[in-house]
Coordinates of C-alpha atoms in Angstrom, one line a residue:
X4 CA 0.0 0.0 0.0
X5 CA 2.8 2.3 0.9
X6 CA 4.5 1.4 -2.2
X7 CA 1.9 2.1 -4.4
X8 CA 1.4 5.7 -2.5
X9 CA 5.0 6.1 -3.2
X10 CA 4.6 5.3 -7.2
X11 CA 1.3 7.5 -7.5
X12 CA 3.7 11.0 -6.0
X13 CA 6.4 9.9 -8.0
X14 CA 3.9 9.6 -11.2
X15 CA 2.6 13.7 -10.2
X16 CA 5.8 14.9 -9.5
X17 CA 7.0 13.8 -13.0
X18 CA 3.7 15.0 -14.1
X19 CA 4.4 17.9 -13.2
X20 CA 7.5 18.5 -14.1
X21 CA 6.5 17.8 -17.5
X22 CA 4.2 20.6 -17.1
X23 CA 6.5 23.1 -16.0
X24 CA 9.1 22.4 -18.9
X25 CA 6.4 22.3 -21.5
X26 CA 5.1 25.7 -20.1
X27 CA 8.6 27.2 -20.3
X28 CA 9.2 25.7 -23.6
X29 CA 6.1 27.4 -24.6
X30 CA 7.2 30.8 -22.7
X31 CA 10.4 30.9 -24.4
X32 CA 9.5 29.7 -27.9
X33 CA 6.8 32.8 -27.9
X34 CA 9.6 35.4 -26.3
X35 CA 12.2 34.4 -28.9
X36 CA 12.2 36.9 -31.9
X37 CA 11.1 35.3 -35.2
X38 CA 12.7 37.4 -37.7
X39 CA 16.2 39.3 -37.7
X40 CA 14.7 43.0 -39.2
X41 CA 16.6 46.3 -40.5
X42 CA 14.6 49.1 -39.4
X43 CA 14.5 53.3 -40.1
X44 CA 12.8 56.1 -37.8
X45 CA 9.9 57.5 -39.4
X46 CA 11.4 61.5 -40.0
X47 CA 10.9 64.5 -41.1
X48 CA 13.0 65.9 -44.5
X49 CA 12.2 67.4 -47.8
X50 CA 11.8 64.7 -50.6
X51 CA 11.8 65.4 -54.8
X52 CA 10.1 63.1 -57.2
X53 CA 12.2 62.8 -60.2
X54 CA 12.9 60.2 -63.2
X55 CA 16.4 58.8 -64.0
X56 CA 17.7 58.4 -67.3
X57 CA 21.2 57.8 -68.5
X58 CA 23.0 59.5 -71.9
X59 CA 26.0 61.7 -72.7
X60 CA 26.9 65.0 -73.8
X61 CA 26.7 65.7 -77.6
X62 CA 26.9 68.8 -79.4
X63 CA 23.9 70.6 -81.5
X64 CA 27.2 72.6 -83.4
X65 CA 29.2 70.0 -85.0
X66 CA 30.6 68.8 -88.4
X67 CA 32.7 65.6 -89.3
X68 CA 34.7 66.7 -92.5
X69 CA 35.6 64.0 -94.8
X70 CA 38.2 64.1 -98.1
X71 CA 35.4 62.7 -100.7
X72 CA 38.3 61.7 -103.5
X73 CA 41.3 59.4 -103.2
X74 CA 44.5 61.3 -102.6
X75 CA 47.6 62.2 -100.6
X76 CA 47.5 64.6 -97.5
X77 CA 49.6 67.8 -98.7
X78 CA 48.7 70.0 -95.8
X79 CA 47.2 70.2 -92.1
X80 CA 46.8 73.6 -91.0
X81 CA 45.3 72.6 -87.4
X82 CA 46.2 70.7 -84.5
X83 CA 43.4 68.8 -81.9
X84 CA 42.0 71.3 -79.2
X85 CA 42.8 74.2 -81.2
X86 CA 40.1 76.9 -82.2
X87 CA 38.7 76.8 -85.6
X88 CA 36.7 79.5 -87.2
X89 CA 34.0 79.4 -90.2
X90 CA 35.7 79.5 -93.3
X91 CA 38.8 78.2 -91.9
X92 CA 40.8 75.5 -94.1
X93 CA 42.3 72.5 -91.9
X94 CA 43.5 70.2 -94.7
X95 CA 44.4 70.2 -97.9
X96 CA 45.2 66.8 -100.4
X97 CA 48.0 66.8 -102.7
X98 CA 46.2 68.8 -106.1
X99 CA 48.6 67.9 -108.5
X100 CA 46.5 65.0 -110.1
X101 CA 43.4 66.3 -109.8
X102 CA 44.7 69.6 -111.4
X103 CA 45.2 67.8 -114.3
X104 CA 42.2 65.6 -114.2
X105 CA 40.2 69.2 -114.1
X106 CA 42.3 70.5 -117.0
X107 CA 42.1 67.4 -119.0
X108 CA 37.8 67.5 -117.9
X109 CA 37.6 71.0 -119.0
X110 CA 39.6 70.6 -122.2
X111 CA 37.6 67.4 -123.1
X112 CA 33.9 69.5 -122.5
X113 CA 35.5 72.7 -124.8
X114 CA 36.2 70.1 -127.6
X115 CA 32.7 68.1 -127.3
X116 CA 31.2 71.5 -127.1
X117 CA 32.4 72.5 -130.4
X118 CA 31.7 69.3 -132.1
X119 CA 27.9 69.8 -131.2
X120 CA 28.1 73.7 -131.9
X121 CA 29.6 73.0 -135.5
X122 CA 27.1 70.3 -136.4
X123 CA 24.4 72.4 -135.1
X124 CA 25.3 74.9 -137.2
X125 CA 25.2 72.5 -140.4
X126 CA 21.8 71.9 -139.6
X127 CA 20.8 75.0 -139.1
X128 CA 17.5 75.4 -141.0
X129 CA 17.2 71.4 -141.5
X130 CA 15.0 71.3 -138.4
X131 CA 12.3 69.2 -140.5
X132 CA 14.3 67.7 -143.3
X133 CA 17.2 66.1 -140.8
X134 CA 18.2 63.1 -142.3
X135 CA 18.3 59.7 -140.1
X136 CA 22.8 59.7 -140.5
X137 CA 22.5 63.8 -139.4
X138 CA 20.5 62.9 -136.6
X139 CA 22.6 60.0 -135.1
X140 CA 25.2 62.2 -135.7
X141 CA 24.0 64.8 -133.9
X142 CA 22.9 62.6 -130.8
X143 CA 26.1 61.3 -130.5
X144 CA 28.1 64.6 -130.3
X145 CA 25.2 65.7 -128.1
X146 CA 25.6 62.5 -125.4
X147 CA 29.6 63.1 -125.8
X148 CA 29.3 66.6 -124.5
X149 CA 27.0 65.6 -122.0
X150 CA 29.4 63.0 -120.8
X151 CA 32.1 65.2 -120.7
X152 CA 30.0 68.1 -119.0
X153 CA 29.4 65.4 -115.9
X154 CA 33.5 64.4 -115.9
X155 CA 34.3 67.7 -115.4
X156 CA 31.7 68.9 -113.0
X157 CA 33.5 65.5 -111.1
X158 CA 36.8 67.0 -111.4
X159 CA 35.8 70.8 -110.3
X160 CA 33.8 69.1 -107.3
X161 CA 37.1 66.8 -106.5
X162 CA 39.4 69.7 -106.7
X163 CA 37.3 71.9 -104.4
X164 CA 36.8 69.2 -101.8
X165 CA 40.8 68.8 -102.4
X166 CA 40.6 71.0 -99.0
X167 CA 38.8 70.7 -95.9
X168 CA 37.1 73.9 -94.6
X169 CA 35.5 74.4 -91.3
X170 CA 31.3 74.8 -91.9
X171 CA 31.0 76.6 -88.3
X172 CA 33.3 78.1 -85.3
X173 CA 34.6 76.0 -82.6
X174 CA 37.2 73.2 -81.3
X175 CA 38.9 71.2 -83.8
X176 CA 38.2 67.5 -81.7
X177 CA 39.3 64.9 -84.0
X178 CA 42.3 64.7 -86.7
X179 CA 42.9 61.6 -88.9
X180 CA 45.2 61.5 -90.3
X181 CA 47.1 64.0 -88.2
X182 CA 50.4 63.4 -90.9
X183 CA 50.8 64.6 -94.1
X184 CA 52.0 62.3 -96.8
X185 CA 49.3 59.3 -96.1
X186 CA 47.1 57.7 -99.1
X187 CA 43.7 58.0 -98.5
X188 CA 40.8 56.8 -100.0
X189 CA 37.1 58.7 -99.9
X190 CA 34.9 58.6 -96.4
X191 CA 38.1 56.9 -94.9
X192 CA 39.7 60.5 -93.5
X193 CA 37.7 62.3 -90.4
X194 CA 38.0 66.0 -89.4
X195 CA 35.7 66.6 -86.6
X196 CA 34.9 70.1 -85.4
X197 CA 32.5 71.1 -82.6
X198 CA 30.9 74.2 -81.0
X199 CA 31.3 73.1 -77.1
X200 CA 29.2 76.1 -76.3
X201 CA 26.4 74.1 -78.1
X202 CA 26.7 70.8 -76.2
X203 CA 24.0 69.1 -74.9
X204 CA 23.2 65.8 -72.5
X205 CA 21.3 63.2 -74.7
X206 CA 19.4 61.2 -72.4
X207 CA 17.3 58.0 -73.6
X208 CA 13.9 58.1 -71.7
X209 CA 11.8 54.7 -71.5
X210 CA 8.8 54.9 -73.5
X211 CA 6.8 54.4 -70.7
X212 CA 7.9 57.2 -68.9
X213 CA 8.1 60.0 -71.5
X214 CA 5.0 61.7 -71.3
X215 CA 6.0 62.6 -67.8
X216 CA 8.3 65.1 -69.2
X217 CA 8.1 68.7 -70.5
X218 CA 9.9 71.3 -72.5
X219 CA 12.2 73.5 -69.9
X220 CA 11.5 71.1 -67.2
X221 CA 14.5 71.6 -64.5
X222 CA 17.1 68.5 -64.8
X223 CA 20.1 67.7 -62.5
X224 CA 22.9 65.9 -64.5
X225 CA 26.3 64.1 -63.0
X226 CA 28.3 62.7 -65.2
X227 CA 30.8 59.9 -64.4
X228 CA 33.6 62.3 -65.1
X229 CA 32.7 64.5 -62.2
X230 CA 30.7 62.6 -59.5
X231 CA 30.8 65.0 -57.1
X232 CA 29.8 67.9 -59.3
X233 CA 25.8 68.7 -60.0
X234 CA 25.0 70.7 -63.2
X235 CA 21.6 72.2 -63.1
X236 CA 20.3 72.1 -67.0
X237 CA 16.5 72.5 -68.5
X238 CA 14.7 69.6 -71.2
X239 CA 15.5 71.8 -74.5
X240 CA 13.8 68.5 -76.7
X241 CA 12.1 65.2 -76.8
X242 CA 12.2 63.5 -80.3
X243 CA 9.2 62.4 -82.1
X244 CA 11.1 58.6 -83.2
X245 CA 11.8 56.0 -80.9
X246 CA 14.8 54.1 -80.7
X247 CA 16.0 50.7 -79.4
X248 CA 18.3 50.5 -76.3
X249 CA 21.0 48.1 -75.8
X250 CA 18.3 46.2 -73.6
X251 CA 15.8 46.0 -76.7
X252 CA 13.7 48.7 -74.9
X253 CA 11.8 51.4 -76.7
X254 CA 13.0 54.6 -75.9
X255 CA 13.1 58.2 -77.2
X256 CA 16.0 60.7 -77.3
X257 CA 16.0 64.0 -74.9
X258 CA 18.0 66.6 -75.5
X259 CA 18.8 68.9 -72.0
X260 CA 20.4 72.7 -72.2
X261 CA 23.6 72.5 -69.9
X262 CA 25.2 75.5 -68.7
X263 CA 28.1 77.1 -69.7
X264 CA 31.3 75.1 -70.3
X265 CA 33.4 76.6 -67.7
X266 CA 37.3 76.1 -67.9
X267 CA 36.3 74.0 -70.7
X268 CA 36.3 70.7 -68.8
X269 CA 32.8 69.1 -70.5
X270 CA 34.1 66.8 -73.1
X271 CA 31.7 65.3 -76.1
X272 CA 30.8 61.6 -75.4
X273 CA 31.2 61.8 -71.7
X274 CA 28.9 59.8 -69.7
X275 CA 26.4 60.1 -66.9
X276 CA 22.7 60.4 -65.4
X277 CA 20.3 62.7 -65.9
X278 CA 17.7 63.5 -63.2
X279 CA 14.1 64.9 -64.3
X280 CA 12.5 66.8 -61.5
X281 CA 8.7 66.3 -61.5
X282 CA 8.1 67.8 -57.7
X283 CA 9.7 69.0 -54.7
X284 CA 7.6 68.6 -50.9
X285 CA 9.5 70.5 -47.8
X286 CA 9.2 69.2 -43.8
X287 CA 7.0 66.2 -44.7
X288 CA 7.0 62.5 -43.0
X289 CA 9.1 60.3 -45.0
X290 CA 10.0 56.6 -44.7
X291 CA 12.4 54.1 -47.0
X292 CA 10.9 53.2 -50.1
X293 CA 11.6 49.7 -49.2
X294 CA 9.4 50.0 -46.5
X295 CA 6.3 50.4 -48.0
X296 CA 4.3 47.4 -49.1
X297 CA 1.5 46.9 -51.7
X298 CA -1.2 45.0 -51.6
X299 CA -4.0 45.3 -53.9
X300 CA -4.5 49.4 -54.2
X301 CA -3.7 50.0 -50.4
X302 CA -0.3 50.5 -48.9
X303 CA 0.9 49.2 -45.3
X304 CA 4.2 49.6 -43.6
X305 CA 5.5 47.5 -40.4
X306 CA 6.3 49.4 -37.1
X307 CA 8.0 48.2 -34.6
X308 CA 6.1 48.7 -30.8
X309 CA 8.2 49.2 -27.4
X310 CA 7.5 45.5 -26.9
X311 CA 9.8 45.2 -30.4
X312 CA 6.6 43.5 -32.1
X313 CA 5.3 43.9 -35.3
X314 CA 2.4 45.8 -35.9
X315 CA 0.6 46.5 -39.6
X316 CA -0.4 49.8 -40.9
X317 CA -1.9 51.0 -43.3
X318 CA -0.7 54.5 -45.0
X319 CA -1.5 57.2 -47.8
X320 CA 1.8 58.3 -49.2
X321 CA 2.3 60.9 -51.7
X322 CA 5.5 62.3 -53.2
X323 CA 8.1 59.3 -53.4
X324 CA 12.0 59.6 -54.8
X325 CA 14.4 56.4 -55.4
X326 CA 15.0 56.3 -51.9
X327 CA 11.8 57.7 -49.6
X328 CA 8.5 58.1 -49.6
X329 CA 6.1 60.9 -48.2
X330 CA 3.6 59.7 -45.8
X331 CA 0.3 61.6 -45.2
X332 CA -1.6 59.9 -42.9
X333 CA -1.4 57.0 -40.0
X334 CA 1.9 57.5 -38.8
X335 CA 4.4 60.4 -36.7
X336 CA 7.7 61.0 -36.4
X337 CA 8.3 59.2 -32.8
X338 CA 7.5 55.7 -34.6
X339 CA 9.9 53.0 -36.4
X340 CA 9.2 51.1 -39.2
X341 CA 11.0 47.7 -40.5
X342 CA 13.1 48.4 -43.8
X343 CA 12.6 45.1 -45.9
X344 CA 9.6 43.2 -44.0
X345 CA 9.7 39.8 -44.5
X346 CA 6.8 38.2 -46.7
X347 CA 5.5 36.0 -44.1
X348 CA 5.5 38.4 -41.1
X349 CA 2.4 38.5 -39.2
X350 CA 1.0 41.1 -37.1
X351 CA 2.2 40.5 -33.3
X352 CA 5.2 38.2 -33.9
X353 CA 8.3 39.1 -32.1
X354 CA 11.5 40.5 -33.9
X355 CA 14.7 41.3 -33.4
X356 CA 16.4 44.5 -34.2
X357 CA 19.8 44.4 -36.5

């Protein structure tokens, strides 16, 4: 009997100890944070809403001269980075040839020219009794001096272009060849001159975003060049084609004013992003972008409470940036939100600050 007593306490105490460790299992599994969260006070700043787009600088003021004949270079009369006026002549081929091709051109039209003016004279008053051997005659002296008319316009257009001059004022930014002597055969020289008061940043703007933008819209460009530098430019143009990016996306070219080219340090072809400026809010409620989740046409962020549990709430946000977005209504600057909420978080589970 008194064993059995004995076995029936020792069965409860175990019972009970049971209990207990279940009941701090319990205790301690619902304590122990389930998530390992970033998270970003709820402040007070000034936030723009802009588009991004990257391009490079081009000029509006440029011209790429090219010898249109065969020929050697007699002559450079300019050097890269030096300043070029309208009119001025930077190269010049070797006219020696194409001197005599023009003589020889000219010669050959004066000699066809008489041949048709002597046999025109012959039949002078034959208009309607021209024989069929007159007229053949006549056609072929006629298609001669035609033929030699084009040769030598070709030779007076080959000795002209025999020298490269400069359409407009500006920098010289490209020489080949730079040394006289060299062969070279037409469209294979290039002589590049540029205005770099003209230049411009081209930017390529997704097609889905270009009705956003408008003519003398404020832009903030930095270009890889100068990271640290901001120039403050205006949307001169947005082109009425589309073109396809390296990605295969539909985009269209936009053309933004920069300022000035001080100490001439903006180069054409250099790189960078331009930034579109749509709207600009002062003193406003901001959180992270990446706070702010979707679902269906409402938007909810996660704040953290003193008891470090997550709690969901919903928001109306207005002006948003890469980075931040203005909140309008459920939440005040004392309050923290989670940065990158997990997609299985639930309202009251226990978290962890990182």
């Amino acid at each position: 009997m008194a064993k059995t007593k004995w076995l029936t306490r020792r069965r409860i105490v175990i019972i009970l100890i049971l209990a207990v460790l279940i009941f701090g299992w319990k205790t301690y599994r619902s304590q122990r944070p389930k998530f390992s969260v970033e998270t970003a006070k709820v402040t007070r700043s000034s936030i723009t809403e802009s588009l991004s787009a990257s391009g490079k600088i081009d000029a509006t003021e440029k011209a790429n001269l090219t010898f249109q004949t065969t020929g050697k270079i007699s002559w450079i009369g300019a050097k890269e980075g030096n300043q070029i006026t309208k009119g001025q002549a930077i190269a010049k081929l070797d006219t020696i040839k194409l001197n005599s091709d023009y003589q020889r051109a000219l010669s050959d039209l004066r000699s066809t020219q008489a041949t048709v003016d002597r046999i025109h004279d012959d039949l002078k008053n034959h208009d309607s009794d021209e024989t069929f051997l007159q007229k053949e005659t006549r056609t072929e002296a006629e298609s001669a001096n035609d033929k030699a008319y084009e040769a030598f316009i070709k030779a007076q257009k080959d000795l002209k272009d025999s020298t490269l001059v400069s359409p407009l004022t500006g920098i010289i930014a490209k020489i080949d060849p730079d040394q006289i002597g060299v062969n070279v055969s037409a469209f294979s020289s290039s002589y590049l001159i540029i205005n770099p008061e003209s230049f411009v940043f081209e930017a390529e703007v997704n097609e889905v975003d270009i009705a956003k933008l408008t003519i003398g819209q404020k832009v903030l460009i930095t270009l890889d060049a100068f990271p640290d530098e901001e120039l403050e430019g205006i949307t001169l143009s947005i082109s009425y084609s589309s073109i396809l990016t390296s990605t295969g996306a539909t985009a269209y070219k936009v053309k933004v004013k920069l300022p000035g080219n001080k100490n001439q340090l903006l180069r054409l072809g250099m790189n960078g992003d331009a930034e579109f400026i749509f709207k600009t809010v002062n003193d406003v409620l901001t959180v992270p972008s990446t706070s702010v989740v979707e679902t269906g046409d409402k938007k909810f962020v996660w704040i953290v409470n003193t008891s470090e549990k997550a709690h969901k709430k919903e928001i109306t946000t207005g002006v948003s940036s890469i980075d931040l977005i203005e909140v309008k209504s459920n939440l005040t600057d004392t309050e923290t939100v989670i940065t990158r909420p997990p997609t299985d978080i639930k309202d009251g589970d226990k978290i962890k600050i990182l």
